[in-house]
Coordinates of C-alpha atoms and ligand atoms in Angstrom, one line a residue:
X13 CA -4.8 21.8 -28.0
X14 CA -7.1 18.9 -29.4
X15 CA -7.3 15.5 -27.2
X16 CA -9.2 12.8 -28.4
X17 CA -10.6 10.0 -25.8
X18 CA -11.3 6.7 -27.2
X19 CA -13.2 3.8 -25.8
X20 CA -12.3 0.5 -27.6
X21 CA -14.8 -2.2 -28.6
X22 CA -14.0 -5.8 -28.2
X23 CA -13.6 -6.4 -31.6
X24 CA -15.0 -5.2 -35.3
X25 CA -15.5 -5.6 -38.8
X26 CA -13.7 -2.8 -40.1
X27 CA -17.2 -1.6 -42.6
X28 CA -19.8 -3.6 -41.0
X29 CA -20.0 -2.1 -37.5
X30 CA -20.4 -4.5 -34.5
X31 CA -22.9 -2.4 -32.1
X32 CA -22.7 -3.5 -28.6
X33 CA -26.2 -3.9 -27.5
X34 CA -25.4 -3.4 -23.4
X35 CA -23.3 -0.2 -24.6
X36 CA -23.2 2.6 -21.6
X37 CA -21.3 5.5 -21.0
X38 CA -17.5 5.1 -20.9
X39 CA -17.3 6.8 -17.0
X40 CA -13.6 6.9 -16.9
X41 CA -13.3 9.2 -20.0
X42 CA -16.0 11.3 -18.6
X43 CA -13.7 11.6 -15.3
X44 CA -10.6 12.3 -17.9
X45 CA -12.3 14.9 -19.3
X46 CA -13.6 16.8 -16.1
X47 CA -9.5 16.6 -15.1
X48 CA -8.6 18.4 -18.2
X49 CA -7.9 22.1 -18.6
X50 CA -10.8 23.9 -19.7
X51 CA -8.7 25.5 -22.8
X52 CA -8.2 21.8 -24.2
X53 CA -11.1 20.5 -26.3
X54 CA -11.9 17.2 -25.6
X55 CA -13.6 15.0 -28.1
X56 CA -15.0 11.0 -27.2
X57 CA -15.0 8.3 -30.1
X58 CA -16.5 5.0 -29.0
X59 CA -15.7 2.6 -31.1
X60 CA -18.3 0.2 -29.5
X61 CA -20.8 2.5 -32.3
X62 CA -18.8 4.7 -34.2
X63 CA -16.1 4.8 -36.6
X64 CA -12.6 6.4 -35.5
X65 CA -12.0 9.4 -37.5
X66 CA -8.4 8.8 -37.5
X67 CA -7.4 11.5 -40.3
X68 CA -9.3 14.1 -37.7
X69 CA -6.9 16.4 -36.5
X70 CA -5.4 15.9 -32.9
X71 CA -2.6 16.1 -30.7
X72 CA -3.2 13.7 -28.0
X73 CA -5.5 10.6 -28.0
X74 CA -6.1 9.2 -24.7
X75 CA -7.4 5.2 -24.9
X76 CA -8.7 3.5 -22.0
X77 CA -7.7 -0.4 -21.8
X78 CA -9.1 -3.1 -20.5
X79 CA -7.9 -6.8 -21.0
X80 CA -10.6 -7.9 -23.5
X81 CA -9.7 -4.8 -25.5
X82 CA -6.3 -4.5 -25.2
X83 CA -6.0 -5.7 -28.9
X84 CA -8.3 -3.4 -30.7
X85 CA -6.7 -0.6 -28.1
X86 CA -3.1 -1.4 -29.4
X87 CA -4.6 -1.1 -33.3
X88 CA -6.1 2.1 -33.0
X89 CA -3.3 3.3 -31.3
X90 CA -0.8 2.4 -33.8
X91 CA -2.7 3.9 -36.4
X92 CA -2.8 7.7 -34.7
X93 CA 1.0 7.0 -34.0
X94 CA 1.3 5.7 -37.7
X95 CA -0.2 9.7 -38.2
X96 CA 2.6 11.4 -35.9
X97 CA 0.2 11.7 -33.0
X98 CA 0.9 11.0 -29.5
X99 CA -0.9 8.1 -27.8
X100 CA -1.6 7.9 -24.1
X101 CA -3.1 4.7 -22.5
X102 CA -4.7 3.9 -18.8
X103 CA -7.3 1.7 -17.2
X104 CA -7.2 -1.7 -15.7
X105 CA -4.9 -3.3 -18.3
X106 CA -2.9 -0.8 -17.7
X107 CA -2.7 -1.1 -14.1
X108 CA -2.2 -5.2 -14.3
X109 CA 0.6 -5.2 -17.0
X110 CA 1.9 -1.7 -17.6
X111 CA 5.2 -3.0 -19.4
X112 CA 3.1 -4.6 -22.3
X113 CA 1.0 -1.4 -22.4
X114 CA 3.9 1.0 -22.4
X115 CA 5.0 -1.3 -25.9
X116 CA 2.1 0.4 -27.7
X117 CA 2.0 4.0 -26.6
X118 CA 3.6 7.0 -25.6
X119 CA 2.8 7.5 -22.6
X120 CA 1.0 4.8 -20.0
X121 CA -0.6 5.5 -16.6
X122 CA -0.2 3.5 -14.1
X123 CA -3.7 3.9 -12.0
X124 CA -6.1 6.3 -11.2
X125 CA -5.5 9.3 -13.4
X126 CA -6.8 12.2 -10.9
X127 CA -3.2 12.2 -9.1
X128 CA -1.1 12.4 -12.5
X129 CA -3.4 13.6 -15.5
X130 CA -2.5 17.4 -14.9
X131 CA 1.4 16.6 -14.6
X132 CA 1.0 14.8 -18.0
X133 CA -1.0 17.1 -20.1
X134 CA 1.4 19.7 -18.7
X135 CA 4.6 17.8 -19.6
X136 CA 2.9 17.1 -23.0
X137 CA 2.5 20.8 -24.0
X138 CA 6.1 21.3 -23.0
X139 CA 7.2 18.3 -25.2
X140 CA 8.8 16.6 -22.5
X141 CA 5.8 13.9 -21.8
X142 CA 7.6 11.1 -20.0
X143 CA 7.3 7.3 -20.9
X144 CA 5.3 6.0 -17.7
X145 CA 3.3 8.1 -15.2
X146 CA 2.9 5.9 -11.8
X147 CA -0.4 7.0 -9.8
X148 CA -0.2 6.9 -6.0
X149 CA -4.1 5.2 -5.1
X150 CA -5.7 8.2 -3.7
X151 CA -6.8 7.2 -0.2
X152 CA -10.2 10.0 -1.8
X153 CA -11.3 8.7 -5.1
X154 CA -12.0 11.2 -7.6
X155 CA -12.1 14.1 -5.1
X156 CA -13.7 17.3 -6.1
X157 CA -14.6 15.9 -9.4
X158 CA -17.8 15.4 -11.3
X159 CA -17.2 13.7 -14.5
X160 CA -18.2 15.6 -18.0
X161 CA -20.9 14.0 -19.2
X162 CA -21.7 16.6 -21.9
X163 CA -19.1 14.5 -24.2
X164 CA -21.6 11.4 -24.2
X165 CA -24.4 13.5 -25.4
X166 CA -25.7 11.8 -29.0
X167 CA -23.9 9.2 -28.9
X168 CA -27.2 6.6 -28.2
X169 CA -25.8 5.2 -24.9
X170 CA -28.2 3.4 -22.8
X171 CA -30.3 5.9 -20.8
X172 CA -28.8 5.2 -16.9
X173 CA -26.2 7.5 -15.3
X174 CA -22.8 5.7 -14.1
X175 CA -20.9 6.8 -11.6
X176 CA -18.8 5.7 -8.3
X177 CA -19.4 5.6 -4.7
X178 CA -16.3 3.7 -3.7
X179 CA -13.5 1.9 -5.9
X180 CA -12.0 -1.7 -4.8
X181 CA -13.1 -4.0 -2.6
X182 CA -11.5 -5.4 0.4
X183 CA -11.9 -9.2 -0.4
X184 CA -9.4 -11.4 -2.6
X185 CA -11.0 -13.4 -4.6
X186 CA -8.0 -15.4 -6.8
X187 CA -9.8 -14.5 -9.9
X188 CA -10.9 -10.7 -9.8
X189 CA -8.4 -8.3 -11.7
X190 CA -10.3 -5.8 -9.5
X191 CA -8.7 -6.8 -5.9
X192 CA -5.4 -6.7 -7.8
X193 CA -5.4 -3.3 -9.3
X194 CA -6.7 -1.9 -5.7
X195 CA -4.2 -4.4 -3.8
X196 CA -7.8 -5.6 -1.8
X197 CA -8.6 -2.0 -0.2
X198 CA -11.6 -0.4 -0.6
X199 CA -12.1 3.8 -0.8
X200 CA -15.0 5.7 -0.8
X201 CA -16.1 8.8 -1.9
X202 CA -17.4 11.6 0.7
X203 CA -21.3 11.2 0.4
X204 CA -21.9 15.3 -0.4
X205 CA -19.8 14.9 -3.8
X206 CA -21.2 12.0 -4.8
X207 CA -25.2 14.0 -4.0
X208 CA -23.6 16.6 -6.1
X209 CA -22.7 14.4 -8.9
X210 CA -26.5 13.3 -9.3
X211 CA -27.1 16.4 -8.5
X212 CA -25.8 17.6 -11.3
X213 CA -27.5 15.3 -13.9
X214 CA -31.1 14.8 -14.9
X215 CA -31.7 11.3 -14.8
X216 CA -33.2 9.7 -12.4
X217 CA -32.0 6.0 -12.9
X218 CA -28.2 5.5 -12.0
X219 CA -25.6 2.7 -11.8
X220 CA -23.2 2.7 -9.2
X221 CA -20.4 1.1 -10.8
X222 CA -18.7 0.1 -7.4
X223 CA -16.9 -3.3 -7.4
X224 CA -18.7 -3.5 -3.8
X225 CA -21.0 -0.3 -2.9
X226 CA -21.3 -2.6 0.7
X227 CA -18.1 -3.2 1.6
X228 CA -17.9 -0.8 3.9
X229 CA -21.2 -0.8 5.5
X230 CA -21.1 2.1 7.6
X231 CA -20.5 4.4 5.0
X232 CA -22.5 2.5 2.9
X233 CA -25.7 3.1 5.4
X234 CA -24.6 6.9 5.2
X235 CA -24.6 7.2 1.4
X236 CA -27.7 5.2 1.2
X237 CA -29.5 7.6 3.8
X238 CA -28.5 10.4 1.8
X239 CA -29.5 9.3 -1.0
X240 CA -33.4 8.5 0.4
X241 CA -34.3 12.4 -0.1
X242 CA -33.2 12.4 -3.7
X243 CA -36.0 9.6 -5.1
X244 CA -34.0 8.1 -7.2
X245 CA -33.5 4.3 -8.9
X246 CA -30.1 2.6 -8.6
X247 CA -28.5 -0.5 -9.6
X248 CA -24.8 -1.6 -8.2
X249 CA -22.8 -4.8 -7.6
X250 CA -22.2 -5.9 -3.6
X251 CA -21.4 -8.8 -2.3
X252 CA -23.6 -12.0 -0.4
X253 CA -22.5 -11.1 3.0
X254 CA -24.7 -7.8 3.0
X255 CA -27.5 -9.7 3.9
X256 CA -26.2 -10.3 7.2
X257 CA -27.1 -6.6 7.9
X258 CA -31.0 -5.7 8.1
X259 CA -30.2 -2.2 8.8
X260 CA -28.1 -1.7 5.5
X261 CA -30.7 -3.8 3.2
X262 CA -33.8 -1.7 4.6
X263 CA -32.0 1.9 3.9
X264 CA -30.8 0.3 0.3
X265 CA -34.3 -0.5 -0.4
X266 CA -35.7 2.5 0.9
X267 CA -33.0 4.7 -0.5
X268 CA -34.1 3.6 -4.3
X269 CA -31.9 0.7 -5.1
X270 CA -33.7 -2.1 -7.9
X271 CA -31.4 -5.1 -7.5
X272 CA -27.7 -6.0 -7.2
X273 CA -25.6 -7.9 -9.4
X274 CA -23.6 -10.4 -6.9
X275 CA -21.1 -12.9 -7.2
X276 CA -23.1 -15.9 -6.5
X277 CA -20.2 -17.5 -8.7
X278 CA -20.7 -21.2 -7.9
X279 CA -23.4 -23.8 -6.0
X280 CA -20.1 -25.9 -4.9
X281 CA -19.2 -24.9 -1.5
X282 CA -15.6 -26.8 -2.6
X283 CA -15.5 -24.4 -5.7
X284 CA -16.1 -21.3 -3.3
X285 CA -13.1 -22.4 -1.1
X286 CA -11.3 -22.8 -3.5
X287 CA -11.1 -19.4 -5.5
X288 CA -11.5 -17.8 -1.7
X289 CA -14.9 -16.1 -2.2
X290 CA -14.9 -16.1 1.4
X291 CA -18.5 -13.7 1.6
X292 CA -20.2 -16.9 -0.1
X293 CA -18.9 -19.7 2.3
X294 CA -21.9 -20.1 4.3
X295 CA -24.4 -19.5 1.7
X296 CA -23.3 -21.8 -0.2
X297 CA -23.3 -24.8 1.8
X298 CA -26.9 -24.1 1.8
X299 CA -28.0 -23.4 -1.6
X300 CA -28.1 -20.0 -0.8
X301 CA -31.3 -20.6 0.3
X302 CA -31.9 -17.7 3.0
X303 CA -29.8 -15.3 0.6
X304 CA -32.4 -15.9 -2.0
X305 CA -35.5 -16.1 0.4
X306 CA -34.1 -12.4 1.5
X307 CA -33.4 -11.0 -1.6
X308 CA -37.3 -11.9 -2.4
X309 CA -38.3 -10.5 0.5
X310 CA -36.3 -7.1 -0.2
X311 CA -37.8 -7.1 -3.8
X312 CA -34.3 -6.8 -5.6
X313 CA -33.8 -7.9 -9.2
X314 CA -31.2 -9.8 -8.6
X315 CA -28.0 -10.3 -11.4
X316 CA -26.8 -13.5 -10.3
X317 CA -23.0 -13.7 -11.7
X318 CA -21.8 -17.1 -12.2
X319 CA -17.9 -18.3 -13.0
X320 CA -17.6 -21.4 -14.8
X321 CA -14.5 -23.9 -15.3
X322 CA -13.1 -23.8 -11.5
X323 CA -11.2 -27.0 -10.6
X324 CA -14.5 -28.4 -8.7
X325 CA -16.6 -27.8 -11.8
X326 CA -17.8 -30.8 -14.6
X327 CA -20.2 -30.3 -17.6
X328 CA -22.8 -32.0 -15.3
X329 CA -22.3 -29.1 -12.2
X330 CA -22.4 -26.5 -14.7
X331 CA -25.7 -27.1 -16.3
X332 CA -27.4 -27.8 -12.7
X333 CA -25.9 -24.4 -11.8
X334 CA -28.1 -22.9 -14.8
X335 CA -31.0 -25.4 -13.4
X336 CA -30.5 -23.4 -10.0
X337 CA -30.6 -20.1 -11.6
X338 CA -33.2 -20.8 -13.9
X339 CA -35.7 -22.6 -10.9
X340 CA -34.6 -19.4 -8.8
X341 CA -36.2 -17.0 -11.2
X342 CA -33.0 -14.8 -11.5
X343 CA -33.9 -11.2 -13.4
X344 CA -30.6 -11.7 -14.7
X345 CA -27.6 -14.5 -14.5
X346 CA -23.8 -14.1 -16.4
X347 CA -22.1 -17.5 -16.8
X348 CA -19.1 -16.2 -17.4
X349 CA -15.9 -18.7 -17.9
X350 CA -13.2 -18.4 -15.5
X351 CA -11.1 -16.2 -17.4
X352 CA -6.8 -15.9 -16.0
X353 CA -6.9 -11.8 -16.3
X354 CA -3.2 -10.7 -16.0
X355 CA -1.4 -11.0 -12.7
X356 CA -3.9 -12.2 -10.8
X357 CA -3.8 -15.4 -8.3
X358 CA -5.5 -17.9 -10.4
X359 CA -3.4 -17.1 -13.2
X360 CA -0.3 -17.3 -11.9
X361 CA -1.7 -20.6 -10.1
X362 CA -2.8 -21.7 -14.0
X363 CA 0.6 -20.3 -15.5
X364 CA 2.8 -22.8 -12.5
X365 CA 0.6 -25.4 -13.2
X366 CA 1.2 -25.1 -17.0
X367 CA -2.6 -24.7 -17.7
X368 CA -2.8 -21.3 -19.7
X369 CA -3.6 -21.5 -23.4
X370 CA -2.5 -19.2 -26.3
X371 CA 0.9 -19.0 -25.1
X372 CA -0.5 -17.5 -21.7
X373 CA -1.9 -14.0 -23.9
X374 CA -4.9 -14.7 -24.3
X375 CA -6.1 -11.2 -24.5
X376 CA -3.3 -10.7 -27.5
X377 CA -3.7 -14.2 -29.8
X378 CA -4.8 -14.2 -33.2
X379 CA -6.9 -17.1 -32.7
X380 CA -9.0 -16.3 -29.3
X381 CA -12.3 -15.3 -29.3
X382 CA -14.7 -13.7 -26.6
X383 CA -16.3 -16.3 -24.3
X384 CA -13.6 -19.1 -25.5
X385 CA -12.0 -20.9 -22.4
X386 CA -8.3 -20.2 -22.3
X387 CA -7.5 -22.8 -19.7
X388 CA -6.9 -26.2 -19.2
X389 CA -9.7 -27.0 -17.2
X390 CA -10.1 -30.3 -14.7
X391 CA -13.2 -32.2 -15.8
X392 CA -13.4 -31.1 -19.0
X393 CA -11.7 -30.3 -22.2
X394 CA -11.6 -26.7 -23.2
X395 CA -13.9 -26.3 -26.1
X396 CA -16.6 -28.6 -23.7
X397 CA -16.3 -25.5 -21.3
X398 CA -16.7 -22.6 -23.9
X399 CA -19.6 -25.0 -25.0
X400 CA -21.6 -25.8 -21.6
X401 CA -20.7 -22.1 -20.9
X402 CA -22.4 -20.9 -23.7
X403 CA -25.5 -23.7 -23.6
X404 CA -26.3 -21.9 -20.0
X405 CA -26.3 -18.3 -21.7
X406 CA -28.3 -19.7 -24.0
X407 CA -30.9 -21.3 -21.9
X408 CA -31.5 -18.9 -19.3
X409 CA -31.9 -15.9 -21.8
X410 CA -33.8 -18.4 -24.0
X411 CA -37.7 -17.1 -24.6
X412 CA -38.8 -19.9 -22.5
X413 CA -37.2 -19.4 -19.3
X414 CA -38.0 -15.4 -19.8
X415 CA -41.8 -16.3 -19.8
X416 CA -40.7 -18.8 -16.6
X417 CA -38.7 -16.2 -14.5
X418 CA -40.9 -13.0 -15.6
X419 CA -43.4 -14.9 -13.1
X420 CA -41.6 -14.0 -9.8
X421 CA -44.0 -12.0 -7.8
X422 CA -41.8 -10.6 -5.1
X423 CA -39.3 -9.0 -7.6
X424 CA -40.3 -8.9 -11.6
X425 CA -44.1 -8.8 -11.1
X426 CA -43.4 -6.7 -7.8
X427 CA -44.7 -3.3 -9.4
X428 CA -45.2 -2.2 -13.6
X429 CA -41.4 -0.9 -13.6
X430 CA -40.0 -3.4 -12.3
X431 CA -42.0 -5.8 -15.0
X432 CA -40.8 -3.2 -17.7
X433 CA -37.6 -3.2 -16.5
X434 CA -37.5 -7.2 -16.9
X435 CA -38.7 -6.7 -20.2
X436 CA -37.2 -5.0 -22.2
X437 CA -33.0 -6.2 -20.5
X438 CA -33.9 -9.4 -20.7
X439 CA -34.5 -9.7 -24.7
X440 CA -31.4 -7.1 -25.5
X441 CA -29.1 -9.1 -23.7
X442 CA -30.6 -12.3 -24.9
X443 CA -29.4 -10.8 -28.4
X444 CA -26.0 -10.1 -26.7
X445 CA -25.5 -13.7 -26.1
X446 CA -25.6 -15.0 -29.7
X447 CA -24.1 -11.5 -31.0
X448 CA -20.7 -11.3 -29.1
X449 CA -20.2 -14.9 -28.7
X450 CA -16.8 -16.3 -30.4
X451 CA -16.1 -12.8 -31.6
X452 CA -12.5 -11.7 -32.9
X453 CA -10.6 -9.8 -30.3
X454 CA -9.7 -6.4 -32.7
X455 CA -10.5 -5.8 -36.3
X456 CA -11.5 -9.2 -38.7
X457 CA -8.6 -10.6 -40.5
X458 CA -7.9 -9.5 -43.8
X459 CA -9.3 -5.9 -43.0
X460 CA -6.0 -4.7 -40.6
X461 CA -4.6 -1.8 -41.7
X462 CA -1.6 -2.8 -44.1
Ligands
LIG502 C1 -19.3 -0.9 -15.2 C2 -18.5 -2.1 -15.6 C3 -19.1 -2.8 -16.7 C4 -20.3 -2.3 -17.5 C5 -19.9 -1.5 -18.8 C6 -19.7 -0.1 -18.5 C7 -19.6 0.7 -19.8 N1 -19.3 1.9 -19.6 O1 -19.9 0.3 -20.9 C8 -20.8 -3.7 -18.0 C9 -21.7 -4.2 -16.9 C10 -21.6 -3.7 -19.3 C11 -19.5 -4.5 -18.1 C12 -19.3 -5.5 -18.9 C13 -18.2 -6.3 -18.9 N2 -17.2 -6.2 -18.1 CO1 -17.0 -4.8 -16.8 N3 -16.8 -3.7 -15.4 C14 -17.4 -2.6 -14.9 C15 -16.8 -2.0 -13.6 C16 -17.6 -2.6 -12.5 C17 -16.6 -0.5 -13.5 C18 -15.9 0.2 -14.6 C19 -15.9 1.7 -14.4 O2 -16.5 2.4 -15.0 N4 -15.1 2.1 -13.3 C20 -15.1 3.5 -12.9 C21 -13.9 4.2 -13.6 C22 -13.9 5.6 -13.2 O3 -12.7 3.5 -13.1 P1 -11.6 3.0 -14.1 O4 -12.2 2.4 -15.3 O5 -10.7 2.1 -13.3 O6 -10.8 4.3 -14.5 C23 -9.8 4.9 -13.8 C24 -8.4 4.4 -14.0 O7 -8.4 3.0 -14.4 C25 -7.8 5.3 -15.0 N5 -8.1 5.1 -16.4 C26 -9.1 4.4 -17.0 N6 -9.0 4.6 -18.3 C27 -8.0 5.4 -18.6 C28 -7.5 5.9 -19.8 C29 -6.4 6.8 -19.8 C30 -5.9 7.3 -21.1 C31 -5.8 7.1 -18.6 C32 -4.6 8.0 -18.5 C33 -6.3 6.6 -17.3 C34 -7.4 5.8 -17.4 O8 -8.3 6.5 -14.6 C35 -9.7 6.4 -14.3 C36 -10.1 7.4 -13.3 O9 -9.5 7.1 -12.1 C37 -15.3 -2.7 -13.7 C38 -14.7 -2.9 -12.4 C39 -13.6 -1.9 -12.1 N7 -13.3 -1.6 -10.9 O10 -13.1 -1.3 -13.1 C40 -15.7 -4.0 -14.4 C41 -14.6 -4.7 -15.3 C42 -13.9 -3.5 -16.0 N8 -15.3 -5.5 -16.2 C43 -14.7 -6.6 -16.5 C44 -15.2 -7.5 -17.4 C45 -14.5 -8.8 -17.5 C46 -16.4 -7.3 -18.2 C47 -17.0 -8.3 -19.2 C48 -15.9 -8.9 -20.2 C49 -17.7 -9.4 -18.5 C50 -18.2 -10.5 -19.4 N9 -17.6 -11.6 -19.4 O11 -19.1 -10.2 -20.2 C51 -18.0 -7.4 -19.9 C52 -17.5 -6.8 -21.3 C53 -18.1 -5.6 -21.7 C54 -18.0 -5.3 -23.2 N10 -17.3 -4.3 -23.6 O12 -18.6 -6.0 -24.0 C55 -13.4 -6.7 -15.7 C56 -12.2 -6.5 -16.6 C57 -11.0 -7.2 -16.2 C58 -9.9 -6.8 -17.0 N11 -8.7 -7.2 -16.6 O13 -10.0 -6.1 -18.0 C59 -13.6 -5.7 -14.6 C60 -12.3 -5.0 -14.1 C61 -14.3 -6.4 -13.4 C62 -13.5 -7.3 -12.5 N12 -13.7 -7.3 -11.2 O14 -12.6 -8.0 -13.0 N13 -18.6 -4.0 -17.2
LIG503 S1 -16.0 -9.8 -3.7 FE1 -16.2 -9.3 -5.9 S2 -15.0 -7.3 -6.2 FE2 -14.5 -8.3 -4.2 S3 -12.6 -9.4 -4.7 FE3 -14.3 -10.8 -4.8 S4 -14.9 -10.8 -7.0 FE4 -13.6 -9.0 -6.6

């Protein structure tokens, strides 16, 4: 038996390939493929650089899904199904709106596939695979798994390791798709797997790909201890309210870790409220001044991540939010619009209030492109939100403000790999700004398959 994993790409020309610049190894195919039998041969396409071999012989192709590729997913899943070949489809799309899913494949998984993947492959080779496969959220994420990494070998991803401490987080922000798929809980892995899983690799540089590697901060403190021995670099994403915690910030240091992105998301105290970022409430009201001051002091390359377009927001209060993270000397900063992801509270708040554009399916319309605002917003009129939105991206990846935020001593100057490291991210993703901005969700018209 012959299964095929695919990882869609946001959108493509069908002959001139898009190449995303930030590309890393797809982890959840790498976890799909450890759960397989060992007398399947597994095969990974990523259509983020590579062309789909869809005349390549197969029996199953497994697609993961997120929202912004839920359109490209569907098209190269109707053209292995156009081919008599059975298409199964997972991931966070899935999770959020399996009845749209299930429209375009054979078989859908609803959730983490470590409960259910055996089952299916097994009902699959008896020709009885069923319609919908519901996980039940393992309290033990990915137990006793390592994922297969030898299927990304070639394939030019970015040289850093993924892999995942914990999954969820246990705060309810209205806008994260994340809290919904993991109903705001947060599980974590037992520390001696996830050794073994770096254990079991060669680099030396890994991303944790936790929604919040500090959410827990006891077990947090235990993995980071762990991982102390092992001289290693890491990068995750955890929330503000670590600070509070000198014990946890001095083992994350020590145990390797380079910076943090975090959900600063707005400089409006109001704004916070609002979308309940509750971790941020205090901070905010102060600038996030002794956040910053700390994070300096730590020596972390911060990621500040930004939403733009909340309720609170004007042009005006979104450029001085790119002033703020610009004066701050941010290693990195996402502006990214406040996007309704399926089933989540601030789109069903939007969808009552009659605010959703392109008929509420964004992720689906002909017309939408990536970093387009699909909302009514407040204080401003859509296409002035895609453009401030884009203006800040602009501006704080512009060469200018590189040269300007480069010059923070505590954290990009702090030692020569640190400085590289600031180098050579901050011009690819400077590229990824003016590169994936306003492009077409799925193949370019005129090139879909007939
Ligand atoms: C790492 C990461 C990234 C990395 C990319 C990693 C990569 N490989 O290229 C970076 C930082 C580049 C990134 C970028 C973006 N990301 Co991102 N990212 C994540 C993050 C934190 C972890 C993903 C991951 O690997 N998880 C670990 C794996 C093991 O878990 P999993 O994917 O859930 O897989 C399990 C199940 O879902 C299921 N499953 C998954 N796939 C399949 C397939 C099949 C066939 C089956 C049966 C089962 C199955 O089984 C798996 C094992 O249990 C998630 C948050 C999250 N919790 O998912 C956000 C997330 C996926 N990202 C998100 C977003 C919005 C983006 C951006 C659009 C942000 C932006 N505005 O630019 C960009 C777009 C990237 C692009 N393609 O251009 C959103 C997506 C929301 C949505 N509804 O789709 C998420 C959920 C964050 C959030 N809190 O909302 N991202
Ligand atoms: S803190 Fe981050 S991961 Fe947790 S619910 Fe809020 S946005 Fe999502």
């Amino acid at each position: 038996m012959k299964l095929i994993l695919i990882k869609p790409n946001i959108g493509r020309r069908e002959h001139s390939l898009y190449v995303d610049e930030g590309r890393m190894e797809p982890l959840p195919l790498g976890i799909l493929a450890a759960l397989t039998p060992p007398d399947v041969e597994v095969v990974l396409y990523d259509d983020r650089m590579e062309q789909i071999p869809y005349d390549e012989p197969a029996d199953l192709v497994g697609i993961t899904v997120e929202t912004f590729t839920a359109r490209r997913a569907y098209e190269i899943s109707a053209e292995y199904r156009r081919r008599g070949v059975k298409v199964v489809m997972g991931g966070m799309h899935a999770k959020l709106i399996p009845e749209e899913v299930a429209q375009h494949c054979d078989c859908v998984i609803v959730g983490d596939a470590e409960p259910v993947w055996a089952e299916m492959i097994a009902d699959f080779r008896a020709g009885k695979i069923r319609p919908r496969y519901d996980a039940v959220q393992p309290l033990c994420p990915q137990k006793g798994i390592i994922a297969r990494r030898d299927i990304f070998e070639g394939k030019g991803y970015l040289p850093i390791t993924l892999l995942q401490f914990s999954r969820g987080c246990a705060h309810r922000c209205s806008f994260c798709a994340s809290s919904v798929y993991f109903g705001a809980k947060h599980y974590c892995r037992p520390v001696d797997e996830v050794i073994r899983e770096i254990r079991s690799q060669k680099r030396k540089l890994l991303f944790f790909v936790d929604d919040n590697i500090v959410c827990n901060r006891a077990k947090a403190k235990e993995l980071f201890r762990a991982l102390i021995p092992l001289k290693i670099r890491w990068v995750s994403q955890g929330s503000m309210d670590m600070l509070q915690d000198p014990e946890l910030m001095e083992l994350m240091v020590k145990s390797g870790c380079l910076g943090l992105v975090i959900g600063f998301e707005s400089i409006s105290p109001d704004c916070i409220r609002d979308m309940h970022k509750f971790t941020n409430t205090r901070a905010s009201s102060e600038m996030y001044a002794d956040e910053i001051a700390q994070l300096r002091k730590y020596g972390l390359q911060t990621w500040a991540a930004f939403t733009v377009g909340h309720d609170g927001d004007t042009v005006d209060s979104i450029r001085a939010t790119c002033d703020f993270a610009i004066r701050n000397k941010f290693t990195f900063a996402a502006f990214n619009i406040l996007m309704p992801y399926p089933n989540t509270p601030l789109y069903e708040k939007l969808e009552r209030e009659g605010r959703l554009l392109y008929d509420g399916k964004w992720w689906l319309h002909e017309d939408y492109r990536f970093n387009y605002c699909s909302i009514v917003p407040k204080n401003m009129t859509p296409d002035e939100l895609t453009a401030v939105s884009f203006e800040c991206r602009a501006r704080f990846n512009s060469v200018g403000s590189i040269i300007k935020r480069a010059l923070e001593p505590h954290t990009n100057l702090r030692s020569p790999y640190r400085f590289m490291t600031y180098l050579i991210y901050n011009p690819l993703f400077r590229k990824e700004v003016f590169k994936k901005q306003g492009l077409r969700f799925g193949l370019e018209s005129g090139e879909r398959s007939k």
